[in-house]
Short mmCIF file of C-alpha atoms and ligand atoms in Angstrom, two decimals:
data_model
loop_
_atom_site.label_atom_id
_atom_site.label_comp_id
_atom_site.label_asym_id
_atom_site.label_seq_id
_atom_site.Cartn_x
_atom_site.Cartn_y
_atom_site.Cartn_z
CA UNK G 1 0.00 0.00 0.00
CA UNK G 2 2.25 2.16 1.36
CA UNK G 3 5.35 1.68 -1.24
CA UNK G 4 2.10 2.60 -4.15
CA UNK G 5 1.40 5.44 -2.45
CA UNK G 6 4.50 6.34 -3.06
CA UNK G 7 4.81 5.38 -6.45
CA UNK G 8 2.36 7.28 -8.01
CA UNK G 9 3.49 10.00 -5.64
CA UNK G 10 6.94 10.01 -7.53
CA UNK G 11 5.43 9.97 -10.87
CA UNK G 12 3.33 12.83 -10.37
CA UNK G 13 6.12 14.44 -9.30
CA UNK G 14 8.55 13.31 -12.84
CA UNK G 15 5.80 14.46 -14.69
CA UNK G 16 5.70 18.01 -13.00
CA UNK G 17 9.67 18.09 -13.17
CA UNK G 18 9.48 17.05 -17.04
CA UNK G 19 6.57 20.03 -17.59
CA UNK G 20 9.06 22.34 -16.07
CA UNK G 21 11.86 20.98 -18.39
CA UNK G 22 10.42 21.27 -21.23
CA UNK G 23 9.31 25.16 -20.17
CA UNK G 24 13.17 25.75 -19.10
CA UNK G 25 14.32 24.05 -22.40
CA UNK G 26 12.20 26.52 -24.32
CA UNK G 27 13.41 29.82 -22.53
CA UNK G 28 16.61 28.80 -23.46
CA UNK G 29 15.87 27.91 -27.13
CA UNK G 30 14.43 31.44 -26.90
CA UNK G 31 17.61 33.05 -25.95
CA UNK G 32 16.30 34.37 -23.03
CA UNK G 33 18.54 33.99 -19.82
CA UNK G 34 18.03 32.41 -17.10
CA UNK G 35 18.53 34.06 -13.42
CA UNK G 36 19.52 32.74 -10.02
CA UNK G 37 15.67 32.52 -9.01
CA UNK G 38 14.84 30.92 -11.78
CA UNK G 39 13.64 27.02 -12.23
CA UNK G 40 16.38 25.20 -13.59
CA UNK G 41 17.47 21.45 -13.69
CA UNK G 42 19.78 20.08 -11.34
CA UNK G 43 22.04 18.99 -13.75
CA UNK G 44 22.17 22.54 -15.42
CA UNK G 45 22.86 23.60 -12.30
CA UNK G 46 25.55 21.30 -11.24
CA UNK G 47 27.10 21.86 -14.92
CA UNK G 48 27.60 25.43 -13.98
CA UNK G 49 28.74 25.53 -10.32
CA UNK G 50 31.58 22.74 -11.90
CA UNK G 51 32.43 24.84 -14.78
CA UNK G 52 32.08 28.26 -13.00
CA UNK G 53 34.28 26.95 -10.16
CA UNK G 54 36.86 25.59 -12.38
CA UNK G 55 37.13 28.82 -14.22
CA UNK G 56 37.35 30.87 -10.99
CA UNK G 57 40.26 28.42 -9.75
CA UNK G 58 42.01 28.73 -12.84
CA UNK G 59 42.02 32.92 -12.49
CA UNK G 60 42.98 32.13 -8.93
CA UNK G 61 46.03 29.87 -9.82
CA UNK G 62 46.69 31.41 -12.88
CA UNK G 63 48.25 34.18 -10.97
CA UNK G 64 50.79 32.39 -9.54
CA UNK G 65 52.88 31.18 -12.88
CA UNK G 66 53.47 34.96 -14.18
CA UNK G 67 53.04 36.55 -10.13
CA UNK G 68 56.79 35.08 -9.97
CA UNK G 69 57.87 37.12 -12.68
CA UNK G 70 56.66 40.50 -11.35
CA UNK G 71 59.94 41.18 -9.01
CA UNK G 72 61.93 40.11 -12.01
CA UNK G 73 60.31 42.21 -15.06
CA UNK G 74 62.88 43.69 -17.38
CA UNK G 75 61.95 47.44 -17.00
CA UNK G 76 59.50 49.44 -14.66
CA UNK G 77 56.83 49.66 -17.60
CA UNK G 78 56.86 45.81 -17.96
CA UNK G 79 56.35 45.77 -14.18
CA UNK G 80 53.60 48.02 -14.17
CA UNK G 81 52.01 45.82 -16.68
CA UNK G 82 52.29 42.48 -15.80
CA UNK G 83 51.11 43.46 -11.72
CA UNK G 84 48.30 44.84 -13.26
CA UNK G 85 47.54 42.08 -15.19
CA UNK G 86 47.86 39.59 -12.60
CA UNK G 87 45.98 41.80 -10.29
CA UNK G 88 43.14 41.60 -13.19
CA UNK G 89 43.20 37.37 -12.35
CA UNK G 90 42.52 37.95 -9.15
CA UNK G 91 39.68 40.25 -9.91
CA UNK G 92 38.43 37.79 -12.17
CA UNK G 93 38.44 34.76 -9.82
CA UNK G 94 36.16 37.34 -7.92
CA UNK G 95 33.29 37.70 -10.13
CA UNK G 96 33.33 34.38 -10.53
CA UNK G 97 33.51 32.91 -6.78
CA UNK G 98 30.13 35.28 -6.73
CA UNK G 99 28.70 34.22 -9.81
CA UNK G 100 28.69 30.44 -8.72
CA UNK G 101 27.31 31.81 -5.66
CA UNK G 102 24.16 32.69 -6.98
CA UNK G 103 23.58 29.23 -8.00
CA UNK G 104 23.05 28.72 -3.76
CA UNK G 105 27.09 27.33 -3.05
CA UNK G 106 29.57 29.41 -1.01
CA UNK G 107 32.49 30.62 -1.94
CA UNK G 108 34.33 28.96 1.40
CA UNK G 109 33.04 25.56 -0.13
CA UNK G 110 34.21 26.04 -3.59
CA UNK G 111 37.80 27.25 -2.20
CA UNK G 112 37.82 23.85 -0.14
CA UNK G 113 37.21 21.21 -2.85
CA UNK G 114 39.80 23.00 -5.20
CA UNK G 115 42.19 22.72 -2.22
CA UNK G 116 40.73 18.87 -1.41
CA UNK G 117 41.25 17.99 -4.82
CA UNK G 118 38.09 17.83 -5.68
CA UNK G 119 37.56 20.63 -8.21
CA UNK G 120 40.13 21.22 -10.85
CA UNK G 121 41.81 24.24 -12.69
CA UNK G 122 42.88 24.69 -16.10
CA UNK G 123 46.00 22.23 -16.82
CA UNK G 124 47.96 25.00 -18.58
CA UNK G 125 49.06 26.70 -15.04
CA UNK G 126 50.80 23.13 -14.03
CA UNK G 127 53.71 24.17 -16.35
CA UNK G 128 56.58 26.46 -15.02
CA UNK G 129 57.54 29.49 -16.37
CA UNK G 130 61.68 29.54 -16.86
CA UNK G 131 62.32 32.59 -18.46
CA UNK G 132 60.60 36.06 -19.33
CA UNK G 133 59.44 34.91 -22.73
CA UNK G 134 57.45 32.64 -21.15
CA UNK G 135 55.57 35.76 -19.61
CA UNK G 136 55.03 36.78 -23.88
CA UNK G 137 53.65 33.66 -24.75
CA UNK G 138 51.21 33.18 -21.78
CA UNK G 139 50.14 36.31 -22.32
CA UNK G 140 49.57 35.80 -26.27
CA UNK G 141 48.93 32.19 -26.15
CA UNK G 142 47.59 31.38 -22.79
CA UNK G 143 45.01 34.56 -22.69
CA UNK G 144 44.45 34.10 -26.57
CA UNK G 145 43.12 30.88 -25.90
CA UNK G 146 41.05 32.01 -22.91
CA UNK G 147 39.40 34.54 -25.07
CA UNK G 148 38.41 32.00 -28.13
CA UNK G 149 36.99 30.13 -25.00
CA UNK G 150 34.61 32.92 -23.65
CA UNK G 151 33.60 35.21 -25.90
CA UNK G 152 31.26 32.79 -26.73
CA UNK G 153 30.24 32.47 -22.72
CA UNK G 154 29.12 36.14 -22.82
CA UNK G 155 25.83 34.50 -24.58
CA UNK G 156 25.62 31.71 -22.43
CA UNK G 157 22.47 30.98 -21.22
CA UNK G 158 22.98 31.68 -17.30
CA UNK G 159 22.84 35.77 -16.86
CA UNK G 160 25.00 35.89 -13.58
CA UNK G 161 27.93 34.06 -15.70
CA UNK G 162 27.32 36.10 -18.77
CA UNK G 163 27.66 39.37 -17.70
CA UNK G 164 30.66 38.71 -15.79
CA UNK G 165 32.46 37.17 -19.12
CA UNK G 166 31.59 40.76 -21.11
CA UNK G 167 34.23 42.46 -18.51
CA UNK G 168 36.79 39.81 -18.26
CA UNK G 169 37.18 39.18 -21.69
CA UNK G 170 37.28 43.04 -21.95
CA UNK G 171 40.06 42.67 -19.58
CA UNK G 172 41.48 39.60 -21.35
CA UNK G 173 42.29 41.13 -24.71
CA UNK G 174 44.31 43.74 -22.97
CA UNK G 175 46.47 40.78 -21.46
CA UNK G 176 46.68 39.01 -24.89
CA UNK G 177 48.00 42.07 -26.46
CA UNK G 178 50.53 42.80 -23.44
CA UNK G 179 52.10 39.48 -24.36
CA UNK G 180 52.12 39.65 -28.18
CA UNK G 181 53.76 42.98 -27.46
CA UNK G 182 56.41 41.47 -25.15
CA UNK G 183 57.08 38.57 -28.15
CA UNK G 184 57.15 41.38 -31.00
CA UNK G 185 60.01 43.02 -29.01
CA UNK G 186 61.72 39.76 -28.53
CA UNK G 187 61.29 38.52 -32.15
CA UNK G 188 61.83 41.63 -34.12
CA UNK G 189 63.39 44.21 -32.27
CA UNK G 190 65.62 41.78 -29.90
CA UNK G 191 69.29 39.79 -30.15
CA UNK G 192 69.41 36.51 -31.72
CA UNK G 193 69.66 35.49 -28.00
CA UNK G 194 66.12 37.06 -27.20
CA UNK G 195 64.36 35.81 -30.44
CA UNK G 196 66.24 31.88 -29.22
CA UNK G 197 64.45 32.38 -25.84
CA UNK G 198 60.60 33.56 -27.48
CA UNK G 199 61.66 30.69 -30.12
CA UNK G 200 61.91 28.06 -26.84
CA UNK G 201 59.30 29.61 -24.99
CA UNK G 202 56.95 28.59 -28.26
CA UNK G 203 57.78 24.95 -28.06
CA UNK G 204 57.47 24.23 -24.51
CA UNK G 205 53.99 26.25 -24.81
CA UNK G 206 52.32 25.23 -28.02
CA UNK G 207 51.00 22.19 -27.45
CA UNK G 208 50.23 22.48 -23.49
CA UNK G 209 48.40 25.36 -24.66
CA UNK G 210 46.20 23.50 -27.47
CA UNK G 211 45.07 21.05 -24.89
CA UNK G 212 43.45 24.30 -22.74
CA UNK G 213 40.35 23.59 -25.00
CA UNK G 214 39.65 20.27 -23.69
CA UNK G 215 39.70 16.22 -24.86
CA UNK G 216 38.55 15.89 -28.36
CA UNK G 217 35.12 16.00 -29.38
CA UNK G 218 34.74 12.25 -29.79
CA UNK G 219 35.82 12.07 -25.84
CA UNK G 220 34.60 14.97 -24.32
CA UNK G 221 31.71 14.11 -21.40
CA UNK G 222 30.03 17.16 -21.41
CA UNK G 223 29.55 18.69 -25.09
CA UNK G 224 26.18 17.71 -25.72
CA UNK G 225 24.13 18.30 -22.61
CA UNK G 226 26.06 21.55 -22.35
CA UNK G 227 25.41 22.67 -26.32
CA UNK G 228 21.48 22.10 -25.52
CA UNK G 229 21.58 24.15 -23.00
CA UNK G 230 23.55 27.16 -24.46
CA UNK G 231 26.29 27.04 -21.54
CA UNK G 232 28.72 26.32 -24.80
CA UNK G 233 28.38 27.34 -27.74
CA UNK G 234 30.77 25.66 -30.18
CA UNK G 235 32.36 22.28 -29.33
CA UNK G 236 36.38 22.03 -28.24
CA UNK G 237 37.65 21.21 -31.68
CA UNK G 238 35.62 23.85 -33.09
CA UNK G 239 37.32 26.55 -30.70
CA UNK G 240 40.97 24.55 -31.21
CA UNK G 241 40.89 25.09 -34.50
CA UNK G 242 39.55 28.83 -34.37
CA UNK G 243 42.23 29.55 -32.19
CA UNK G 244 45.35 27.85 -34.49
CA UNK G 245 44.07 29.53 -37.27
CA UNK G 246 43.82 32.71 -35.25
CA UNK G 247 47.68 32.55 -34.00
CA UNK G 248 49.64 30.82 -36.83
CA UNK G 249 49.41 33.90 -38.82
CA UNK G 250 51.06 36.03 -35.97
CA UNK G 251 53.63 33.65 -35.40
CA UNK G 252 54.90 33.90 -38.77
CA UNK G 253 54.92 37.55 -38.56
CA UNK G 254 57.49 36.97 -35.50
CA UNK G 255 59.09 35.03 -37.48
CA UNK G 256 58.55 31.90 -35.07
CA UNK G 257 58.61 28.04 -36.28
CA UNK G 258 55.52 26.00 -34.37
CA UNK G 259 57.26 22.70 -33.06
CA UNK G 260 54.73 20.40 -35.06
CA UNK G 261 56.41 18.95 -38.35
CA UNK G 262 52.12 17.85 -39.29
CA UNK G 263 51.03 21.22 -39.35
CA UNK G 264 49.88 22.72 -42.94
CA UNK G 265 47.59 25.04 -44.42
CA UNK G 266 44.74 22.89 -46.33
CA UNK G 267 44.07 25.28 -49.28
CA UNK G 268 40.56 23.91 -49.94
CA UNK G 269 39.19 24.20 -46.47
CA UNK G 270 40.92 27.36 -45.46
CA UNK G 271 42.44 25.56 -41.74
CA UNK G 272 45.76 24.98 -40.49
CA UNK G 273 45.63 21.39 -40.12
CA UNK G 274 47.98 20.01 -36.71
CA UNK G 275 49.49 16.85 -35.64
CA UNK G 276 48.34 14.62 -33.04
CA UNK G 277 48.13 15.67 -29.40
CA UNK G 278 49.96 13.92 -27.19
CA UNK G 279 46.32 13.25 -24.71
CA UNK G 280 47.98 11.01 -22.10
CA UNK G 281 50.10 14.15 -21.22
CA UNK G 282 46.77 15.81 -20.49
CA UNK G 283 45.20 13.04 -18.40
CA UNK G 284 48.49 12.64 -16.80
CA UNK G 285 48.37 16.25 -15.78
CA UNK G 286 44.63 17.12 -15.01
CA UNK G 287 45.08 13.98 -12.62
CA UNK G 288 47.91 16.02 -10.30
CA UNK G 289 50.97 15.25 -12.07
CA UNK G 290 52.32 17.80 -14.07
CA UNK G 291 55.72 19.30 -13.53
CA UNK G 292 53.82 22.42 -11.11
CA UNK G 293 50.86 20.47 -9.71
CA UNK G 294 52.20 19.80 -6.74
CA UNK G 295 53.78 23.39 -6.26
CA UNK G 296 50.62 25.16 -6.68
CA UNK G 297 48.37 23.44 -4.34
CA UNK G 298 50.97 24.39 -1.86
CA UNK G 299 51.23 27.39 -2.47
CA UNK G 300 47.12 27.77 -2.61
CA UNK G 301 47.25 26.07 0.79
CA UNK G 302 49.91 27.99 2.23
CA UNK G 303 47.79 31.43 1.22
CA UNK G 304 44.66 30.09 2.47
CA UNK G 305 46.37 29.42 6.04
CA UNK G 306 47.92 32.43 5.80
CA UNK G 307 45.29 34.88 4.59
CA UNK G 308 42.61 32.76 7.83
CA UNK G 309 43.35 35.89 10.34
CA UNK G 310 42.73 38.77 7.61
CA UNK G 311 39.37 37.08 6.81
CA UNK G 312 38.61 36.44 10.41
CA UNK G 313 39.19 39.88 11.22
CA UNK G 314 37.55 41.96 8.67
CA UNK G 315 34.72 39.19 9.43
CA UNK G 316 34.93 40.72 13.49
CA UNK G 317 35.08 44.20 12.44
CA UNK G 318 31.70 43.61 10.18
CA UNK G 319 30.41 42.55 13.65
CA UNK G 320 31.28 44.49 14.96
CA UNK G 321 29.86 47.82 12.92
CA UNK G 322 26.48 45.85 12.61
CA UNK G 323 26.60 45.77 16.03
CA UNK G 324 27.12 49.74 16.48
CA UNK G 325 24.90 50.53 13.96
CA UNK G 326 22.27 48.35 15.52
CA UNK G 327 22.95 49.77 18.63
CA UNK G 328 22.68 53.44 17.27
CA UNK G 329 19.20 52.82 16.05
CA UNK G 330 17.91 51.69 19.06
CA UNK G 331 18.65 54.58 20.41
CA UNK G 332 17.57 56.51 18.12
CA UNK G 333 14.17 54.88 18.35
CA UNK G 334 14.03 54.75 21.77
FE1 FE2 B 401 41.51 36.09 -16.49
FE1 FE2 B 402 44.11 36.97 -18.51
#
């Protein structure tokens, strides 16, 4: 008896859930966004927090490769430039710790599982950075790529995520252009010495960087479900292949070689075609074992510890205010 009650409680309940689906499903066909009080599926909304936590993490860490470069920057303006880059990460990691936090986590939480392991960043920031060319290339590689990747997320279908892609990838074009800048003095105007070190920068980079989009469509998890629901819009090897053809052109002008004998201009599709990527180097370092994993969970863990008493202070001092204020008006109402 009981266990039918039950039953056709649950079903009354799918079919309510599928109504609202099929509603949601439509809004998005529509192009209309969805907001944080919004219906939404579970698994659109788990698909988010993952992705919008993994892109936070990734600003977060991201900082750290080219942060130890700052004390070391050839000249004051290169200084200036590169702090306020990095400082742009950090502001980026913001917006998006808040935009997952409309979608009902907490920052605190998200900041845990990246530390536990549990939530990942972008592979690219595993790999060190050994000389200041390195700083050119992320900048024109590294933050090239990141932009093929999110112009397209300042349409996706989630408004909170959106509107906080239109500024960073704002922001983001000024950081690709700060590194082609450092590579065009390297290449052009620089020693054979300096054009050697952009030259090695370029092959430890290339092909770390043209895993950034993601496993190949034919292995990727989460194309489909994400496509329908306007959270992507084109699929990795789509974006791969925008971004090669984007950047071969201005590495010729530097007068750069990419390390991949395969790669070739096809004539009658208008692509540069490129070899096979080495994917077990990608598993191998999304699953903690890249040359930097290792050195930049530390390091997250060590500025977590570090940073407790800041946070636990300016958490006392808001206390204490409310408290003050509160106080204040009582009086004043009294
Ligand atoms: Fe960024
Ligand atoms: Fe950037």
């Amino acid at each position: 008896m009981y266990t039918q009650a039950l039953n056709i409680k649950d079903m009354a309940a799918a079919a309510e859930d599928s109504a609202f689906d099929a509603r949601f499903q439509s809004r998005v066909d529509a192009e209309e966004k969805i907001e944080p009080n919004d219906w939404m599926p579970d698994a659109y909304r788990r698909t988010l927090v993952r992705q919008i936590a993994q892109h936070a993490h990734s600003e977060i860490v991201g900082m750290l490769p080219e942060g130890n470069w700052i004390t070391r920057a050839p000249s004051l303006k290169r200084k200036a430039a590169l702090l306020a880059k990095v400082q742009d990460e950090g502001g980026h990691g913001a917006y998006l710790y808040a935009a997952a936090e409309t979608l009902g986590v907490s920052r605190e939480d998200l900041v845990e599982q990246l530390l536990d392991g549990k939530q990942k960043y972008s592979s690219i920031f595993n790999y060190p950075t050994l000389s200041w060319a390195d700083i050119g290339i992320i900048g024109w590689l590294v933050d090239g790529a990141a932009i093929m990747n999110q112009i397209p997320l300042c349409r996706c279908s989630y408004g909170p995520y959106a509107r906080a892609m239109i500024r960073i990838c704002k922001e983001e074009s000024f950081h690709q252009r700060q590194g082609y800048e450092i590579m065009v003095t390297l290449c052009r105007d620089g020693t054979p010495e300096q054009k050697a070190m952009a030259q090695d920068a370029l092959n430890r980079w290339w092909w770390p960087v043209l895993m950034m989009f993601g496993p190949s469509d034919k292995d990727s998890q989460h194309t489909d479900k994400s496509m329908r629901w306007k959270i992507k819009r084109f699929t990795n090897d789509d974006l791969r292949q925008k971004f090669i053809d984007a950047t071969v052109p201005q590495g010729q002008y530097l007068g750069l070689t990419f390390p991949d004998p395969a790669m070739k201009h096809n004539d009658r599709t208008g692509h540069w075609e490129h070899g096979e990527i080495d994917w077990s180097e990608f598993k191998r370092v999304v699953a903690g074992d890249g040359p930097c994993n290792r050195q930049r969970m530390k390091q997250r863990r060590d500025a977590n510890e570090n940073g407790a008493w800041v946070r636990e202070a300016a958490l006392a001092f808001a206390q204490k205010r409310r408290a003050r204020a509160e106080a204040a008006a009582r009086i004043a109402a009294e």
